[in-house]
Coordinates of C-alpha atoms in Angstrom, one line a residue:
M1 CA 0.1 0.0 0.0
N2 CA 1.4 3.3 -0.9
I3 CA 2.1 5.9 1.7
R4 CA -0.7 8.2 0.5
N5 CA -3.5 5.6 0.8
Y6 CA -2.3 4.5 4.2
N7 CA -2.4 8.1 5.6
I8 CA -6.0 8.5 4.1
Y9 CA -7.4 5.4 5.4
F10 CA -5.5 5.9 9.0
N11 CA -6.5 9.4 9.5
T12 CA -10.1 8.7 8.3
H13 CA -10.1 5.6 10.6
T14 CA -8.9 7.5 13.7
I15 CA -10.7 10.7 13.4
S16 CA -14.3 8.9 12.8
G17 CA -13.6 6.5 15.6
I18 CA -12.6 9.1 18.1
I19 CA -15.4 11.4 17.5
I20 CA -18.0 8.5 17.9
C21 CA -16.2 6.2 20.5
A22 CA -18.0 7.0 23.5
L23 CA -21.6 6.9 22.0
L24 CA -20.6 3.9 20.0
Y25 CA -19.5 2.2 23.3
V26 CA -23.1 3.0 25.0
I27 CA -24.8 1.6 21.8
F28 CA -22.9 -1.7 21.6
F29 CA -22.9 -2.3 25.4
A30 CA -26.7 -1.7 25.9
G31 CA -27.4 -3.4 22.7
S32 CA -25.5 -6.4 23.6
F33 CA -27.7 -6.9 26.9
S34 CA -30.9 -6.0 24.6
F35 CA -30.5 -9.5 23.1
F36 CA -31.9 -10.7 26.3
K37 CA -34.6 -8.1 26.6
H38 CA -37.3 -10.7 27.3
E39 CA -35.0 -12.5 29.9
M40 CA -34.5 -9.3 31.8
R41 CA -38.4 -8.4 31.9
A42 CA -39.0 -12.1 33.4
W43 CA -36.0 -11.7 35.8
Q44 CA -37.1 -8.2 37.0
H45 CA -40.8 -9.3 37.7
G46 CA -40.1 -12.7 38.8
V47 CA -42.6 -14.2 36.2
S48 CA -41.1 -16.7 33.9
Y49 CA -42.4 -16.8 30.2
E50 CA -41.1 -20.2 29.5
A51 CA -42.8 -21.7 32.7
N52 CA -46.1 -19.8 31.7
K53 CA -46.3 -19.8 27.8
G54 CA -48.7 -22.5 28.1
V55 CA -51.3 -20.0 29.3
G56 CA -53.3 -18.5 26.8
K57 CA -53.9 -14.7 26.2
D58 CA -57.5 -13.9 27.0
F59 CA -58.3 -11.1 24.8
D60 CA -62.1 -11.6 25.3
F61 CA -61.5 -11.2 29.1
L62 CA -59.7 -8.0 28.4
L63 CA -62.4 -6.6 26.0
D64 CA -65.0 -7.2 28.8
S65 CA -62.8 -5.3 31.2
L66 CA -62.6 -2.7 28.8
R67 CA -66.1 -2.3 28.4
Q68 CA -66.7 -1.9 32.0
T69 CA -65.0 1.5 32.1
H70 CA -65.3 2.7 28.2
N71 CA -68.0 2.8 25.7
L72 CA -66.2 0.8 23.0
Q73 CA -68.7 1.6 20.3
G74 CA -67.0 2.8 17.1
R75 CA -63.4 2.6 18.3
D76 CA -60.4 1.3 16.6
I77 CA -58.5 -0.9 19.0
A78 CA -54.7 -2.1 18.5
F79 CA -52.9 -5.0 20.2
Y80 CA -49.0 -5.1 20.0
L81 CA -47.6 -8.3 21.1
Q82 CA -44.0 -8.8 21.8
P83 CA -42.6 -12.4 21.3
H84 CA -41.7 -14.2 24.5
S85 CA -44.0 -11.8 26.4
L86 CA -47.1 -12.5 28.7
G87 CA -48.4 -9.0 27.7
A88 CA -49.5 -6.7 25.3
S89 CA -49.4 -3.0 24.4
V90 CA -53.0 -1.6 23.8
N91 CA -53.8 1.5 22.0
M92 CA -57.5 2.5 21.8
S93 CA -58.8 5.5 19.6
V94 CA -61.5 7.7 20.4
S95 CA -64.9 6.7 19.0
K96 CA -65.9 7.6 15.4
D97 CA -69.5 7.5 16.5
T98 CA -70.5 11.4 17.0
T99 CA -73.2 10.0 19.4
V100 CA -70.9 8.7 21.6
S101 CA -69.8 11.1 24.7
K102 CA -66.1 11.7 24.3
P103 CA -65.0 13.5 27.5
Q104 CA -61.8 15.5 27.3
Q105 CA -59.3 14.2 29.9
A106 CA -55.7 14.4 30.1
P107 CA -53.8 11.0 30.2
A108 CA -52.5 10.0 33.6
E109 CA -48.7 10.7 34.4
G110 CA -46.6 8.7 32.2
Q111 CA -49.3 7.7 29.9
R112 CA -49.3 8.5 26.4
R113 CA -52.1 9.6 24.3
G114 CA -53.8 7.3 21.7
R115 CA -52.6 7.6 18.1
R116 CA -55.5 10.1 17.3
G117 CA -54.3 12.2 20.2
G118 CA -57.5 13.6 21.8
G119 CA -60.5 12.8 23.9
D120 CA -60.6 9.7 25.8
A121 CA -58.0 8.0 23.6
T122 CA -55.6 5.7 25.6
F123 CA -52.5 3.6 25.4
F124 CA -51.4 1.2 28.3
Y125 CA -49.9 -2.1 28.9
Y126 CA -51.8 -5.0 30.0
D127 CA -50.4 -8.4 31.6
F128 CA -52.3 -11.2 30.9
H129 CA -50.8 -13.4 33.4
Q130 CA -51.4 -11.1 36.3
E131 CA -54.7 -9.6 34.6
R132 CA -53.4 -6.2 35.4
A133 CA -53.1 -3.0 33.1
S134 CA -50.6 -0.3 33.7
T135 CA -49.3 2.9 32.1
Y136 CA -46.3 2.8 29.9
A137 CA -44.1 4.3 32.6
E138 CA -45.4 1.7 35.2
S139 CA -44.6 -1.0 33.2
Y140 CA -41.2 0.2 32.1
D141 CA -38.3 -2.1 33.0
M142 CA -34.7 -2.7 32.6
G143 CA -35.1 -4.6 29.5
E144 CA -37.0 -1.7 27.8
F145 CA -34.4 0.7 29.0
L146 CA -31.3 -0.8 27.8
Y147 CA -33.3 -1.6 24.4
R148 CA -34.0 2.1 24.2
L149 CA -30.7 3.1 25.4
H150 CA -28.9 1.3 22.4
F151 CA -30.3 3.7 19.9
L152 CA -30.2 6.7 22.3
A153 CA -34.1 7.2 22.6
Q154 CA -33.6 8.7 25.9
L155 CA -32.0 11.6 24.0
N156 CA -35.1 12.5 22.3
Q157 CA -36.3 14.3 25.4
V158 CA -33.2 16.9 24.5
P159 CA -34.7 20.1 23.3
I160 CA -33.0 20.4 20.0
R161 CA -35.4 20.7 17.0
I162 CA -33.8 19.1 13.7
G163 CA -37.2 18.1 12.1
M164 CA -36.4 14.4 13.7
P165 CA -36.0 13.0 17.2
F166 CA -32.5 14.1 18.3
G167 CA -31.7 10.6 19.6
Y168 CA -32.6 8.7 16.8
T169 CA -30.8 11.0 14.4
L170 CA -27.7 10.9 16.5
A171 CA -27.6 7.1 16.8
G172 CA -28.1 7.0 12.8
L173 CA -25.1 9.4 12.6
V174 CA -23.0 7.3 14.9
S175 CA -23.8 4.0 12.8
F176 CA -23.0 5.7 9.4
L177 CA -19.6 7.1 11.0
F178 CA -19.0 3.6 12.6
L179 CA -19.4 2.3 9.0
F180 CA -16.6 4.5 7.7
A181 CA -14.4 3.5 10.5
L182 CA -14.9 -0.2 9.9
I183 CA -14.2 -0.1 6.2
T184 CA -11.0 2.0 6.5
G185 CA -10.0 0.0 9.4
L186 CA -10.2 -3.1 7.1
L187 CA -8.4 -1.4 4.4
L188 CA -5.7 -0.1 6.7
H189 CA -4.8 -3.7 7.9
W190 CA -5.6 -5.3 4.7
D191 CA -1.9 -5.9 3.6
K192 CA -1.1 -7.7 7.0
I193 CA -4.6 -9.0 7.8
V194 CA -3.7 -12.7 7.8
S195 CA -0.5 -12.3 9.9
N196 CA -2.1 -9.9 12.3
F197 CA -5.3 -12.2 12.6
F198 CA -3.1 -15.0 14.2
I199 CA -0.8 -12.7 16.5
F200 CA -2.1 -12.0 20.0
R201 CA 0.3 -11.8 22.9
P202 CA -2.1 -11.4 25.8
W203 CA 1.0 -11.8 28.4
S204 CA 3.1 -9.2 26.8
K205 CA 3.2 -5.3 28.1
W206 CA -0.2 -3.6 28.0
K207 CA 0.5 -1.4 25.0
T208 CA 1.2 -4.8 22.8
V209 CA -1.8 -6.3 24.4
W210 CA -4.2 -3.3 23.4
T211 CA -2.5 -3.2 20.0
D212 CA -3.1 -6.9 19.4
M213 CA -6.7 -7.0 20.8
H214 CA -7.8 -4.2 18.7
T215 CA -6.5 -5.7 15.4
A216 CA -7.3 -9.2 16.1
L217 CA -10.8 -8.8 17.9
G218 CA -11.6 -6.0 15.1
V219 CA -10.9 -8.3 12.4
I220 CA -12.9 -11.1 13.9
G221 CA -15.6 -9.2 14.8
F222 CA -15.8 -7.2 11.3
P223 CA -18.7 -9.2 9.9
F224 CA -20.9 -8.8 12.8
Q225 CA -20.1 -5.1 13.4
F226 CA -20.3 -4.3 9.6
I227 CA -24.0 -5.9 9.8
F228 CA -25.1 -4.1 12.7
A229 CA -23.8 -0.8 11.4
L230 CA -25.7 -1.4 8.0
T231 CA -28.9 -2.5 9.6
G232 CA -28.4 0.0 12.2
I233 CA -28.5 2.9 9.7
I234 CA -31.3 1.2 7.8
L235 CA -33.7 1.0 10.9
I236 CA -32.9 4.0 12.4
V237 CA -32.6 6.7 9.8
N238 CA -34.8 5.2 7.0
W239 CA -36.3 8.6 6.9
V240 CA -33.5 9.6 4.5
L241 CA -34.8 7.2 2.0
V242 CA -38.6 7.8 2.9
K243 CA -38.5 11.5 2.6
P244 CA -37.4 11.8 -1.2
L245 CA -39.5 8.9 -2.0
S246 CA -42.8 10.1 -0.4
N247 CA -42.2 13.7 -1.6
Y248 CA -41.9 12.8 -5.3
L249 CA -44.2 9.8 -5.4
Y250 CA -46.7 10.0 -2.9
E251 CA -46.9 14.0 -2.6
G252 CA -45.5 14.0 0.9
K253 CA -47.9 11.2 2.2
E254 CA -45.5 9.0 4.2
Q255 CA -48.4 6.8 5.5
A256 CA -49.4 5.9 2.3
L257 CA -46.0 4.8 1.4
Y258 CA -45.5 2.7 4.6
A259 CA -49.0 1.3 4.0
D260 CA -48.0 0.2 0.4
L261 CA -44.6 -1.3 1.8
G262 CA -46.7 -3.3 4.3
F263 CA -45.1 -1.7 7.2
S264 CA -48.4 -0.3 8.7
D265 CA -52.0 -1.0 8.2
G266 CA -53.7 2.0 6.9
A267 CA -56.9 0.2 6.1
T268 CA -60.0 2.4 7.0
Y269 CA -63.8 1.2 6.8
E270 CA -66.6 3.9 6.7
Y271 CA -68.6 3.8 9.8
L272 CA -71.8 2.8 8.9
Y273 CA -74.0 4.0 12.3
K274 CA -75.4 0.3 12.2
P275 CA -74.8 -1.4 15.6
I276 CA -74.5 -5.1 15.4
D277 CA -76.4 -7.2 18.1
Q278 CA -74.1 -10.1 18.6
D279 CA -71.5 -11.1 21.0
F280 CA -68.1 -10.5 19.7
S281 CA -65.3 -13.0 20.7
M282 CA -62.0 -12.7 19.5
Q283 CA -60.7 -16.0 20.6
S284 CA -62.7 -18.1 18.3
Y285 CA -60.9 -16.3 15.2
L286 CA -57.7 -16.3 16.7
A287 CA -58.3 -20.3 17.6
E288 CA -59.2 -20.5 14.0
L289 CA -55.8 -18.9 12.9
E290 CA -53.6 -20.8 15.2
Q291 CA -55.0 -24.0 14.0
K292 CA -54.1 -22.8 10.3
W293 CA -50.9 -21.3 11.1
G294 CA -49.4 -23.6 13.5
G295 CA -45.8 -22.6 14.4
S296 CA -46.4 -19.0 14.0
T297 CA -47.1 -16.2 16.8
F298 CA -49.4 -13.1 16.5
S299 CA -47.4 -10.0 16.3
R300 CA -50.5 -7.3 15.9
I301 CA -54.2 -7.5 16.2
F302 CA -56.5 -4.6 15.0
I303 CA -60.1 -4.1 15.5
K304 CA -61.8 -1.4 13.1
N305 CA -64.9 0.2 14.0
Y306 CA -65.9 -1.9 17.0
G307 CA -69.5 -2.7 17.5
D308 CA -70.7 -1.4 13.8
E309 CA -71.7 -3.2 10.8
S310 CA -68.4 -2.0 9.5
M311 CA -66.2 -4.0 12.0
H312 CA -63.2 -5.7 10.9
L313 CA -60.5 -7.9 12.7
I314 CA -57.0 -7.6 11.3
V315 CA -54.6 -10.2 12.8
Q316 CA -50.9 -10.3 11.6
A317 CA -48.3 -13.0 12.6
K318 CA -44.7 -13.8 12.2
P319 CA -43.7 -17.5 11.7
D320 CA -41.1 -19.4 13.7
P321 CA -37.7 -18.5 11.8
K322 CA -36.8 -22.3 11.7
L323 CA -39.9 -22.9 9.6
N324 CA -39.8 -19.7 7.6
F325 CA -37.3 -16.9 7.8
S326 CA -39.0 -14.4 6.0
G327 CA -42.9 -15.0 6.0
E328 CA -45.4 -12.8 7.5
G329 CA -49.1 -13.8 8.0
K330 CA -52.3 -11.4 7.7
A331 CA -55.9 -12.3 7.9
I332 CA -58.7 -9.8 7.7
Y333 CA -62.2 -10.9 8.9
R334 CA -65.7 -9.0 8.4
I335 CA -67.5 -9.5 11.9
H336 CA -71.1 -9.0 11.1
D337 CA -71.0 -12.1 8.6
H338 CA -68.0 -13.7 9.9
A339 CA -66.5 -13.8 6.5
L340 CA -62.8 -14.1 6.0
I341 CA -62.1 -11.6 3.2
Y342 CA -58.2 -11.8 2.9
E343 CA -55.7 -14.3 4.0
K344 CA -51.8 -14.4 3.5
D345 CA -50.3 -17.3 5.0
P346 CA -47.0 -16.7 6.9
H347 CA -45.5 -19.9 5.8
T348 CA -46.0 -19.9 2.1
A349 CA -46.4 -16.4 1.0
S350 CA -43.3 -14.2 1.2
S351 CA -43.2 -11.1 -0.8
Y352 CA -40.0 -9.3 -1.7
K353 CA -40.5 -6.6 0.9
D354 CA -41.0 -9.5 3.4
K355 CA -37.6 -11.1 2.7
V356 CA -35.7 -7.9 3.0
S357 CA -37.4 -6.7 6.0
S358 CA -37.1 -10.1 7.8
I359 CA -33.4 -10.4 6.9
I360 CA -32.5 -6.9 8.4
Y361 CA -34.7 -7.6 11.5
H362 CA -33.4 -11.0 12.3
L363 CA -29.7 -10.1 11.7
H364 CA -30.1 -7.1 13.9
F365 CA -31.9 -8.5 16.8
G366 CA -30.5 -12.1 16.4
D367 CA -33.9 -13.7 17.4
F368 CA -33.6 -16.7 14.9
G369 CA -31.5 -19.3 16.7
G370 CA -32.3 -19.2 20.2
Y371 CA -29.7 -19.0 23.2
P372 CA -26.7 -19.8 20.9
V373 CA -27.2 -17.0 18.6
K374 CA -28.2 -14.7 21.3
I375 CA -24.8 -15.6 23.2
T376 CA -22.8 -15.5 20.0
F377 CA -24.1 -12.1 19.1
F378 CA -23.8 -11.0 22.9
I379 CA -20.0 -11.9 23.0
L380 CA -19.4 -10.4 19.6
G381 CA -21.1 -7.2 21.1
I382 CA -18.9 -7.0 24.1
M383 CA -15.8 -7.8 21.8
G384 CA -16.9 -4.6 19.9
C385 CA -16.7 -2.5 23.3
I386 CA -13.0 -3.8 24.0
V387 CA -12.2 -2.9 20.5
I388 CA -13.4 0.6 21.1
I389 CA -11.6 0.9 24.3
S390 CA -8.4 -0.6 23.2
G391 CA -8.6 2.0 20.1
I392 CA -8.8 4.8 22.5
L393 CA -5.7 3.6 24.4
I394 CA -3.7 3.1 21.4
W395 CA -4.9 6.7 20.1
L396 CA -3.6 8.1 23.4
V397 CA -0.2 6.2 23.4
A398 CA 0.6 7.2 19.9
R399 CA 0.2 10.8 20.8
D400 CA 1.9 10.8 24.1
K401 CA 5.5 11.6 22.9
K402 CA 8.1 14.2 23.5
N403 CA 7.6 15.7 20.0
V404 CA 4.1 16.3 20.5
P405 CA 3.2 19.7 21.9
K406 CA 2.3 19.8 25.7
R407 CA -1.1 21.4 25.3
K408 CA -2.0 18.6 22.5
R409 CA -0.7 15.9 24.9
V410 CA -2.8 17.4 27.7
F411 CA -5.9 17.6 25.5
N412 CA -5.3 14.0 24.4
F413 CA -4.9 12.7 28.1
W414 CA -8.2 14.5 28.8
A415 CA -10.3 13.2 26.0
S416 CA -9.2 9.6 26.5
N417 CA -9.8 9.9 30.4
V418 CA -13.1 11.1 29.7
F419 CA -14.2 8.7 27.3
V420 CA -12.8 5.8 29.3
A421 CA -14.5 7.0 32.6
I422 CA -18.0 7.3 30.7
C423 CA -17.5 3.9 29.1
L424 CA -16.2 1.7 31.7
T425 CA -18.6 2.7 34.4
M426 CA -21.4 1.3 32.6
L427 CA -20.6 -2.1 33.9
P428 CA -20.9 -1.3 37.6
V429 CA -23.7 1.2 37.0
T430 CA -25.9 -1.5 35.1
A431 CA -25.4 -4.2 37.7
L432 CA -26.1 -1.8 40.5
T433 CA -29.3 -0.7 38.6
F434 CA -30.5 -4.5 38.3
I435 CA -29.9 -4.8 42.0
A436 CA -31.9 -1.8 42.8
V437 CA -35.1 -2.6 40.8
K438 CA -35.1 -5.9 42.6
V439 CA -34.8 -4.4 45.9
Y440 CA -37.0 -1.3 45.6
P441 CA -40.9 -2.3 45.8
E442 CA -42.3 0.2 43.4
V443 CA -40.2 0.5 40.2
N444 CA -41.3 2.7 37.2
Q445 CA -39.4 4.7 34.6
E446 CA -38.5 7.7 36.6
F447 CA -36.9 5.3 39.2
I448 CA -34.9 3.6 36.6
Y449 CA -33.9 6.6 35.1
S450 CA -32.8 8.3 38.2
V451 CA -30.7 5.3 39.3
Y452 CA -28.9 4.5 36.2
F453 CA -28.1 8.0 35.0
Y454 CA -27.3 9.7 38.5
S455 CA -25.0 6.7 39.5
W456 CA -23.3 6.9 36.0
L457 CA -23.0 10.8 36.3
V458 CA -21.4 10.6 39.8
L459 CA -19.0 7.4 39.0
S460 CA -18.0 9.2 35.8
I461 CA -17.0 12.6 37.3
F462 CA -15.3 10.6 40.0
Y463 CA -13.0 8.7 37.6
V464 CA -12.5 11.7 35.4
A465 CA -11.3 14.0 38.4
R466 CA -9.1 11.1 39.2
R467 CA -7.1 11.1 36.3
N468 CA -5.8 7.7 36.5
L469 CA -6.7 5.4 33.5
R470 CA -5.4 2.2 35.2
A471 CA -7.4 2.7 38.3
T472 CA -10.5 3.4 36.3
N473 CA -9.9 0.2 34.3
K474 CA -9.1 -2.0 37.3
E475 CA -11.8 -0.5 39.9
T476 CA -14.7 -0.6 37.5
L477 CA -13.8 -4.3 36.5
L478 CA -13.8 -5.3 40.3
S479 CA -17.0 -3.2 41.4
G480 CA -19.0 -4.7 38.4
A481 CA -17.8 -8.2 39.1
I482 CA -18.8 -7.8 42.8
L483 CA -22.1 -6.4 42.0
G484 CA -22.7 -8.7 39.2
L485 CA -22.3 -11.7 41.4
C486 CA -24.7 -10.1 44.1
I487 CA -27.5 -10.1 41.3
P488 CA -28.3 -13.7 41.7
V489 CA -28.3 -13.3 45.6
V490 CA -30.6 -10.4 45.6
N491 CA -32.8 -12.2 43.1
G492 CA -33.1 -15.2 45.5
I493 CA -33.5 -13.2 48.6
Y494 CA -35.9 -10.5 47.3
G495 CA -37.8 -12.6 44.5
G496 CA -37.3 -16.2 45.8
N497 CA -35.9 -17.3 42.7
W498 CA -32.6 -19.1 43.7
I499 CA -30.7 -20.6 40.6
W500 CA -31.8 -24.1 41.8
K501 CA -35.3 -23.3 42.1
T502 CA -35.6 -21.9 38.8
F503 CA -33.8 -24.8 37.3
I504 CA -36.2 -27.2 38.9
S505 CA -39.3 -25.4 37.8
G506 CA -38.0 -24.9 34.1
E507 CA -37.9 -21.0 34.5
T508 CA -35.0 -20.9 32.1
D509 CA -35.3 -17.3 31.2
I510 CA -34.6 -16.2 34.8
L511 CA -32.1 -18.8 35.4
F512 CA -30.3 -17.9 32.3
F513 CA -30.1 -14.2 33.4
D514 CA -28.6 -15.0 36.8
L515 CA -26.0 -17.4 35.1
L516 CA -25.3 -14.5 32.5
W517 CA -24.2 -12.1 35.4
I518 CA -22.2 -14.9 37.1
A519 CA -20.0 -15.6 33.8
I520 CA -19.7 -11.6 33.3
A521 CA -18.4 -11.4 36.8
V522 CA -16.0 -14.1 36.6
V523 CA -14.5 -12.7 33.3
A524 CA -14.4 -9.5 35.0
L525 CA -12.4 -10.7 38.0
I526 CA -10.0 -12.6 35.6
A527 CA -9.2 -9.6 33.8
F528 CA -8.9 -7.4 37.2
V529 CA -6.5 -10.1 38.5
K530 CA -4.2 -9.6 35.5
I531 CA -4.2 -5.9 35.6
Q532 CA -3.3 -6.0 39.2
R533 CA -0.4 -8.5 38.7
D534 CA 0.9 -6.4 35.7
G535 CA 0.6 -3.0 37.9
I536 CA 2.7 -4.7 40.6
K537 CA 5.3 -5.8 38.2
E538 CA 5.4 -2.4 36.7
D539 CA 6.0 -0.8 40.1
K540 CA 8.5 -3.2 41.0
K541 CA 10.6 -2.3 37.8
R542 CA 10.2 1.5 38.5
L543 CA 11.6 1.0 42.1
K544 CA 14.3 -1.3 41.2
P545 CA 17.0 1.4 40.0
I546 CA 16.0 3.6 43.2
T547 CA 16.8 0.7 45.4
K548 CA 20.1 0.3 44.1

C-alpha cells in the first residue's frame, strides 16, 4: 500500500472512530444486553415466560374489562404483542360514532395519548398473566430501558429541534460514521490481515496487548459489526430514504408509502352507524388462525369500528424463523357475517419486502437461533466494546510523545480520560441498577432513570477527576464483578428465585440471566487480577533502580 492511501485510511479511521467512540460504546454495551430483553423482563418481574407460555392470552376477558370502563362503540383498538412476552401494548382510539360522548381528559402521568391524540383515547400495557393494566411508565423495566438506550432514545427528550427525534438522528449518524471506521480500518490492515489475525500476545506489556486486541478482535468481529452498522442505519434513519420517495411519488404522504410497503395497516372502513347485536369473541377467530398457522405467533391485532356493521378484525403474525425465515401472515375478518375476506399464509407467501425486512430485523436482533445465536451475538457485541476501548488507549499512547506539544498531549489525555470513564463505568452502573430494581418495591420509568443516570454521572465525574486510567479500568472491573455476583443473590433473597429453584421449575429465562451475570463477573475478575499483577510488576521495575 502506498503511503498516501495509508495516511488517508489511517486518518479517516482514527478521526471517525475517536469522534463517536463514547456513544458507540454505549450503543454496543446496551445493545449486547438487549439481546436478552425478554429475559431481563422475566427476571425483574419474577414471572417466567418459559414456565407460563402455555397459559393463553384471553383477549375476550380484556375486552370485557374495557367495556366496564369505556364505551367501545366505534373505536379502533390495536394490540401489539412482543415475542416471548406475557403481555401486550394496547392502543385505543376515540370513537368514530358522534353520538358517543367523548369527554376531554388528560392522560395519567407517564401515559401516552392514543394515536389520534385527543378525547378519551388511551394507551396502556396489559399483563395477561396477572390480569393487570398499567401505564407505559409503570410497566417500564430494565429490558425496555437498555433496548431504547442502544439507539439513544432517551436523548429524544433533549430540546433540540432538527425535524426528527434528536436521539434517533444521533444514533443513525454514529452508525454511519462507524461504517466509515470499519471499512477504513479493514483497508488499513488489509496487507497484513492474515499475519495480524494470528498474532495475539496476552501476556506481553499492555501496549502490545491493546494493539493485538484491537487488531485481532476487530478483524474477527468485522462481519458482525458491519452487519450491525448497516442494519442500524436502515432501521434508525430510514427517513433519509422515505422522505424523497414520499415527496416525489406520494405527494408527501408518508403513511401511504408505509402502507404500500406493508409496514403499517392503514386500512380504513367507513363507519355505517349500524350497531350489530351480537357478542363478539376474538378467541374464536384467533383459535381458527392458530390451527391454520401452526408454528407462528401473533404480532399485531387490530379491531376497526368496534360494534358497527363495518367492524373488521385484522390479525398479523410472524412465523417461527426455523420454519420460514421471511414470512409474514395476515388475515382480515368482516365480523357481521363472519367472513374471511383476506388471508396471507405466513408459511407460504413471502413478498420481496417480507424477505428484505425479515433479513434486516433477524440479523439485527438475533432472534432466529435461540440462545446459541443470542450468546454469540452478545460476545461479539462485548468484543466491539473492547475494540473501542483498546482503540482509545492506542490513540492516546501514539500521541503521548515528547515531539507532540504539551497542550496537545494534555488535551489527548483528558479526551481519553473522559471517554474511558464514561464507557467503563457502564458495567458497575448497570449491575447496580439491576440490584436496585429488585430491591425497591415500586419500580417505574422515573426510578430507573434516576438510579442509572445519576449513578453513572457520579462515577464518571469521580474517575474523570481522579485522572488515572489504570485505576478506572481496574476498579470498574472489580466493582462490576462484585455487583454482578450479587445479582443472583438479590434475586433469591427478594424474589425467591434461587438458581436451583428456577432450574427445577423450568424457568430457564430467569435462570439464564442469573448465570449470565455470574459469567460476566468471573471474566471481569480474571481481567482485574491480570491488571493487578501487571501493575505490581511495573511498580517493581520502576522502584528497582531507586533501591540500587
